PDB file of C-alpha atoms in Angstrom:
ATOM      1  CA  MET S   1       0.000   0.000   0.000  1.00  0.00           C
ATOM      2  CA  THR S   2       1.553   3.272  -1.081  1.00  0.00           C
ATOM      3  CA  ARG S   3       0.794   6.505   0.634  1.00  0.00           C
ATOM      4  CA  ASN S   4      -0.135   9.569  -1.411  1.00  0.00           C
ATOM      5  CA  ARG S   5       2.785  11.923  -0.853  1.00  0.00           C
ATOM      6  CA  ASN S   6       1.041  14.769  -2.674  1.00  0.00           C
ATOM      7  CA  ASN S   7      -1.546  15.116   0.085  1.00  0.00           C
ATOM      8  CA  LYS S   8       0.657  17.098   2.417  1.00  0.00           C
ATOM      9  CA  PHE S   9      -0.837  18.078   5.773  1.00  0.00           C
ATOM     10  CA  TYR S  10      -0.085  21.630   6.864  1.00  0.00           C
ATOM     11  CA  TRP S  11      -0.016  21.373  10.654  1.00  0.00           C
ATOM     12  CA  PHE S  12       0.046  25.067  11.426  1.00  0.00           C
ATOM     13  CA  GLU S  13      -2.887  25.816   9.100  1.00  0.00           C
ATOM     14  CA  GLY S  14      -4.839  22.646   9.867  1.00  0.00           C
ATOM     15  CA  VAL S  15      -5.539  21.743   6.228  1.00  0.00           C
ATOM     16  CA  THR S  16      -4.347  19.247   3.672  1.00  0.00           C
ATOM     17  CA  ARG S  17      -3.069  20.148   0.228  1.00  0.00           C
ATOM     18  CA  ASN S  18      -5.767  18.122  -1.537  1.00  0.00           C
ATOM     19  CA  GLU S  19      -8.517  19.643   0.603  1.00  0.00           C
ATOM     20  CA  VAL S  20      -7.522  23.185  -0.375  1.00  0.00           C
ATOM     21  CA  ILE S  21      -6.920  22.366  -4.050  1.00  0.00           C
ATOM     22  CA  LYS S  22     -10.255  20.541  -4.302  1.00  0.00           C
ATOM     23  CA  SER S  23     -12.082  23.425  -2.633  1.00  0.00           C
ATOM     24  CA  LEU S  24     -10.434  26.090  -4.795  1.00  0.00           C
ATOM     25  CA  ASN S  25     -11.124  24.184  -8.040  1.00  0.00           C
ATOM     26  CA  ASP S  26     -14.703  23.183  -7.187  1.00  0.00           C
ATOM     27  CA  THR S  27     -17.069  24.536  -9.846  1.00  0.00           C
ATOM     28  CA  THR S  28     -20.301  22.992  -8.596  1.00  0.00           C
ATOM     29  CA  PRO S  29     -22.826  25.555  -7.364  1.00  0.00           C
ATOM     30  CA  SER S  30     -23.127  25.763  -3.592  1.00  0.00           C
ATOM     31  CA  HIS S  31     -25.492  27.825  -1.483  1.00  0.00           C
ATOM     32  CA  LEU S  32     -22.645  28.243   1.015  1.00  0.00           C
ATOM     33  CA  ARG S  33     -20.854  30.519  -1.434  1.00  0.00           C
ATOM     34  CA  SER S  34     -23.487  33.235  -1.627  1.00  0.00           C
ATOM     35  CA  GLN S  35     -22.843  36.376   0.381  1.00  0.00           C
ATOM     36  CA  ALA S  36     -26.222  36.194   2.146  1.00  0.00           C
ATOM     37  CA  THR S  37     -25.575  32.624   3.328  1.00  0.00           C
ATOM     38  CA  ARG S  38     -22.053  33.482   4.409  1.00  0.00           C
ATOM     39  CA  ARG S  39     -23.310  36.418   6.446  1.00  0.00           C
ATOM     40  CA  LYS S  40     -25.949  34.209   8.061  1.00  0.00           C
ATOM     41  CA  LEU S  41     -23.173  31.772   8.955  1.00  0.00           C
ATOM     42  CA  VAL S  42     -21.162  34.600  10.539  1.00  0.00           C
ATOM     43  CA  ILE S  43     -24.167  35.764  12.569  1.00  0.00           C
ATOM     44  CA  GLY S  44     -24.929  32.177  13.600  1.00  0.00           C
ATOM     45  CA  ALA S  45     -21.331  31.447  14.601  1.00  0.00           C
ATOM     46  CA  SER S  46     -21.154  34.706  16.565  1.00  0.00           C
ATOM     47  CA  SER S  47     -24.393  33.838  18.353  1.00  0.00           C
ATOM     48  CA  ILE S  48     -23.059  30.413  19.248  1.00  0.00           C
ATOM     49  CA  LEU S  49     -19.850  31.935  20.637  1.00  0.00           C
ATOM     50  CA  LEU S  50     -21.868  34.411  22.693  1.00  0.00           C
ATOM     51  CA  ALA S  51     -24.116  31.627  23.974  1.00  0.00           C
ATOM     52  CA  LEU S  52     -21.041  29.566  24.839  1.00  0.00           C
ATOM     53  CA  ALA S  53     -19.834  32.349  27.131  1.00  0.00           C
ATOM     54  CA  LEU S  54     -23.246  32.768  28.819  1.00  0.00           C
ATOM     55  CA  PRO S  55     -23.378  29.652  31.058  1.00  0.00           C
ATOM     56  CA  GLY S  56     -20.271  30.868  32.877  1.00  0.00           C
ATOM     57  CA  LEU S  57     -21.915  34.228  33.395  1.00  0.00           C
ATOM     58  CA  LEU S  58     -25.152  32.681  34.588  1.00  0.00           C
ATOM     59  CA  THR S  59     -23.521  30.322  37.077  1.00  0.00           C
ATOM     60  CA  ALA S  60     -21.432  33.191  38.457  1.00  0.00           C
ATOM     61  CA  TYR S  61     -24.506  35.330  39.077  1.00  0.00           C
ATOM     62  CA  MET S  62     -26.995  32.612  40.046  1.00  0.00           C
ATOM     63  CA  SER S  63     -26.995  30.985  43.430  1.00  0.00           C
ATOM     64  CA  ALA S  64     -28.864  27.887  42.233  1.00  0.00           C
ATOM     65  CA  THR S  65     -26.196  25.239  41.730  1.00  0.00           C
ATOM     66  CA  HIS S  66     -28.649  22.438  40.987  1.00  0.00           C
ATOM     67  CA  PHE S  67     -28.682  23.566  37.344  1.00  0.00           C
ATOM     68  CA  ALA S  68     -24.924  23.022  37.002  1.00  0.00           C
ATOM     69  CA  TRP S  69     -25.382  19.692  35.204  1.00  0.00           C
ATOM     70  CA  LEU S  70     -27.670  21.357  32.657  1.00  0.00           C
ATOM     71  CA  ALA S  71     -25.105  24.099  32.063  1.00  0.00           C
ATOM     72  CA  SER S  72     -22.379  21.513  31.421  1.00  0.00           C
ATOM     73  CA  TYR S  73     -24.485  19.660  28.827  1.00  0.00           C
ATOM     74  CA  LEU S  74     -25.421  22.949  27.210  1.00  0.00           C
ATOM     75  CA  GLU S  75     -21.772  23.984  27.158  1.00  0.00           C
ATOM     76  CA  PHE S  76     -20.759  20.728  25.484  1.00  0.00           C
ATOM     77  CA  ALA S  77     -23.487  21.096  22.830  1.00  0.00           C
ATOM     78  CA  LEU S  78     -22.424  24.687  22.174  1.00  0.00           C
ATOM     79  CA  MET S  79     -18.751  23.686  21.877  1.00  0.00           C
ATOM     80  CA  LEU S  80     -19.720  21.064  19.325  1.00  0.00           C
ATOM     81  CA  SER S  81     -21.912  23.583  17.481  1.00  0.00           C
ATOM     82  CA  SER S  82     -19.101  26.136  17.400  1.00  0.00           C
ATOM     83  CA  GLY S  83     -16.826  23.544  15.800  1.00  0.00           C
ATOM     84  CA  VAL S  84     -19.423  22.739  13.136  1.00  0.00           C
ATOM     85  CA  ALA S  85     -19.978  26.468  12.478  1.00  0.00           C
ATOM     86  CA  TYR S  86     -16.210  26.994  12.149  1.00  0.00           C
ATOM     87  CA  LEU S  87     -15.841  24.154   9.648  1.00  0.00           C
ATOM     88  CA  SER S  88     -18.815  25.480   7.660  1.00  0.00           C
ATOM     89  CA  LEU S  89     -17.272  28.944   7.567  1.00  0.00           C
ATOM     90  CA  ARG S  90     -13.988  27.531   6.308  1.00  0.00           C
ATOM     91  CA  LYS S  91     -15.800  25.606   3.600  1.00  0.00           C
ATOM     92  CA  SER S  92     -17.853  28.649   2.545  1.00  0.00           C
ATOM     93  CA  VAL S  93     -14.692  30.693   1.907  1.00  0.00           C
ATOM     94  CA  ARG S  94     -13.004  27.785   0.098  1.00  0.00           C
ATOM     95  CA  HIS S  95     -10.400  27.355   2.872  1.00  0.00           C
ATOM     96  CA  ILE S  96      -8.702  30.585   1.777  1.00  0.00           C
ATOM     97  CA  SER S  97      -8.500  31.759   5.383  1.00  0.00           C
ATOM     98  CA  ASP S  98      -6.401  28.733   6.363  1.00  0.00           C
ATOM     99  CA  ALA S  99      -4.525  27.878   3.183  1.00  0.00           C
ATOM    100  CA  PRO S 100      -0.736  28.282   3.020  1.00  0.00           C
ATOM    101  CA  ASN S 101       0.697  30.826   0.583  1.00  0.00           C
ATOM    102  CA  GLU S 102       2.032  28.183  -1.788  1.00  0.00           C
ATOM    103  CA  LEU S 103      -1.501  26.984  -2.619  1.00  0.00           C
ATOM    104  CA  LEU S 104      -2.992  30.435  -3.300  1.00  0.00           C
ATOM    105  CA  ASP S 105      -2.491  32.945  -6.073  1.00  0.00           C
ATOM    106  CA  GLU S 106      -1.399  36.532  -5.372  1.00  0.00           C
ATOM    107  CA  ARG S 107      -4.950  37.918  -5.285  1.00  0.00           C
ATOM    108  CA  GLN S 108      -6.109  35.262  -2.824  1.00  0.00           C
ATOM    109  CA  VAL S 109      -3.079  35.880  -0.603  1.00  0.00           C
ATOM    110  CA  ALA S 110      -3.851  39.629  -0.591  1.00  0.00           C
ATOM    111  CA  VAL S 111      -7.528  39.004   0.246  1.00  0.00           C
ATOM    112  CA  ARG S 112      -6.589  36.560   2.997  1.00  0.00           C
ATOM    113  CA  ASP S 113      -3.965  38.880   4.475  1.00  0.00           C
ATOM    114  CA  ALA S 114      -6.428  41.794   4.499  1.00  0.00           C
ATOM    115  CA  ALA S 115      -8.933  39.571   6.316  1.00  0.00           C
ATOM    116  CA  TYR S 116      -6.284  38.630   8.875  1.00  0.00           C
ATOM    117  CA  THR S 117      -5.501  42.297   9.476  1.00  0.00           C
ATOM    118  CA  ALA S 118      -9.167  43.081  10.095  1.00  0.00           C
ATOM    119  CA  ALA S 119      -9.549  39.956  12.247  1.00  0.00           C
ATOM    120  CA  TYR S 120      -6.596  40.884  14.466  1.00  0.00           C
ATOM    121  CA  ARG S 121      -7.968  44.379  14.949  1.00  0.00           C
ATOM    122  CA  LEU S 122     -11.324  42.913  15.949  1.00  0.00           C
ATOM    123  CA  LEU S 123      -9.586  40.417  18.213  1.00  0.00           C
ATOM    124  CA  ALA S 124      -7.795  43.218  20.052  1.00  0.00           C
ATOM    125  CA  SER S 125     -11.140  44.803  20.936  1.00  0.00           C
ATOM    126  CA  LEU S 126     -12.771  41.490  21.750  1.00  0.00           C
ATOM    127  CA  SER S 127      -9.855  40.508  24.002  1.00  0.00           C
ATOM    128  CA  VAL S 128     -10.542  43.524  26.181  1.00  0.00           C
ATOM    129  CA  ILE S 129     -14.211  42.559  26.412  1.00  0.00           C
ATOM    130  CA  TYR S 130     -13.403  38.924  27.248  1.00  0.00           C
ATOM    131  CA  PHE S 131     -10.878  40.055  29.859  1.00  0.00           C
ATOM    132  CA  CYS S 132     -13.403  42.389  31.502  1.00  0.00           C
ATOM    133  CA  VAL S 133     -16.066  39.665  31.541  1.00  0.00           C
ATOM    134  CA  GLY S 134     -13.594  37.129  32.970  1.00  0.00           C
ATOM    135  CA  THR S 135     -12.526  39.595  35.642  1.00  0.00           C
ATOM    136  CA  ALA S 136     -16.151  40.328  36.566  1.00  0.00           C
ATOM    137  CA  ILE S 137     -16.923  36.615  36.852  1.00  0.00           C
ATOM    138  CA  ALA S 138     -13.823  35.984  38.940  1.00  0.00           C
ATOM    139  CA  LYS S 139     -14.632  38.845  41.331  1.00  0.00           C
ATOM    140  CA  LYS S 140     -18.283  37.846  41.679  1.00  0.00           C
ATOM    141  CA  SER S 141     -17.414  34.195  42.305  1.00  0.00           C
ATOM    142  CA  ASP S 142     -14.412  34.941  44.549  1.00  0.00           C
ATOM    143  CA  LEU S 143     -12.172  33.062  42.149  1.00  0.00           C
ATOM    144  CA  MET S 144      -8.726  33.830  40.891  1.00  0.00           C
ATOM    145  CA  LEU S 145      -8.604  35.260  37.385  1.00  0.00           C
ATOM    146  CA  THR S 146      -7.024  32.030  36.156  1.00  0.00           C
ATOM    147  CA  ASN S 147     -10.200  30.120  37.103  1.00  0.00           C
ATOM    148  CA  VAL S 148     -12.534  31.595  34.507  1.00  0.00           C
ATOM    149  CA  PRO S 149     -15.346  29.307  33.294  1.00  0.00           C
ATOM    150  CA  SER S 150     -14.437  26.840  30.572  1.00  0.00           C
ATOM    151  CA  GLY S 151     -17.244  28.070  28.307  1.00  0.00           C
ATOM    152  CA  LEU S 152     -15.841  31.588  28.333  1.00  0.00           C
ATOM    153  CA  MET S 153     -12.378  30.255  27.556  1.00  0.00           C
ATOM    154  CA  ALA S 154     -13.692  27.988  24.777  1.00  0.00           C
ATOM    155  CA  SER S 155     -15.672  30.888  23.337  1.00  0.00           C
ATOM    156  CA  TYR S 156     -12.560  33.051  23.247  1.00  0.00           C
ATOM    157  CA  LEU S 157     -10.423  30.332  21.646  1.00  0.00           C
ATOM    158  CA  MET S 158     -13.033  29.580  18.985  1.00  0.00           C
ATOM    159  CA  CYS S 159     -13.393  33.311  18.374  1.00  0.00           C
ATOM    160  CA  MET S 160      -9.640  33.551  17.780  1.00  0.00           C
ATOM    161  CA  ALA S 161      -9.687  30.605  15.403  1.00  0.00           C
ATOM    162  CA  SER S 162     -12.732  31.611  13.387  1.00  0.00           C
ATOM    163  CA  LEU S 163     -12.377  35.399  13.091  1.00  0.00           C
ATOM    164  CA  PRO S 164     -10.337  35.336   9.837  1.00  0.00           C
ATOM    165  CA  ALA S 165     -12.908  33.047   8.203  1.00  0.00           C
ATOM    166  CA  MET S 166     -15.714  35.231   9.579  1.00  0.00           C
ATOM    167  CA  VAL S 167     -14.169  38.381   8.110  1.00  0.00           C
ATOM    168  CA  LEU S 168     -13.681  36.674   4.750  1.00  0.00           C
ATOM    169  CA  ALA S 169     -17.211  35.285   4.793  1.00  0.00           C
ATOM    170  CA  TRP S 170     -18.621  38.722   5.559  1.00  0.00           C
ATOM    171  CA  THR S 171     -16.621  40.598   2.929  1.00  0.00           C
ATOM    172  CA  LEU S 172     -16.353  38.212  -0.035  1.00  0.00           C
ATOM    173  CA  PRO S 173     -18.951  38.769  -2.740  1.00  0.00           C
ATOM    174  CA  SER S 174     -21.240  35.996  -3.952  1.00  0.00           C
ATOM    175  CA  GLU S 175     -19.746  33.672  -6.509  1.00  0.00           C
ATOM    176  CA  ASP S 176     -21.335  33.692  -9.951  1.00  0.00           C
ATOM    177  CA  HIS S 177     -22.310  30.286 -11.291  1.00  0.00           C
ATOM    178  CA  GLU S 178     -22.801  30.109 -15.021  1.00  0.00           C
TER     179      GLU S 178
END
């Protein structure tokens, strides 16, 4: 059994060569590639990330601990949903947000780099908000700042990972299918 050496896995980007090439060369019409659908995906993913941060806020400000098991199941479902939303976003932008330079042309590299610039600027603002929320939760719950709820941490990490794809999905125009 011979292994396909052309299907290189890019560890830092989290994609394979064949996955990116197949996505970039795909000519079949897809509803995921319309601007309206992409924007709905961005709004949905953002809502999921916000909802993922909420159970930590609720448990910090609610004295009823008998709903803790419900919050943990909800948190798990939201983490899974955020992963599905992230993968859908990547697919809708043809993996441009995560592709290495060697697989993209100059225009795609410029579009991706502009999206990363906008995403990092957004992330700077969002980091302040996440930090303030984490500090408020820690003070209310008499915890150390390092003990922020896992949902808030997962929300922040998924936000960091998906912001470039979100920016691309929001800004790319619809693809014409002839």
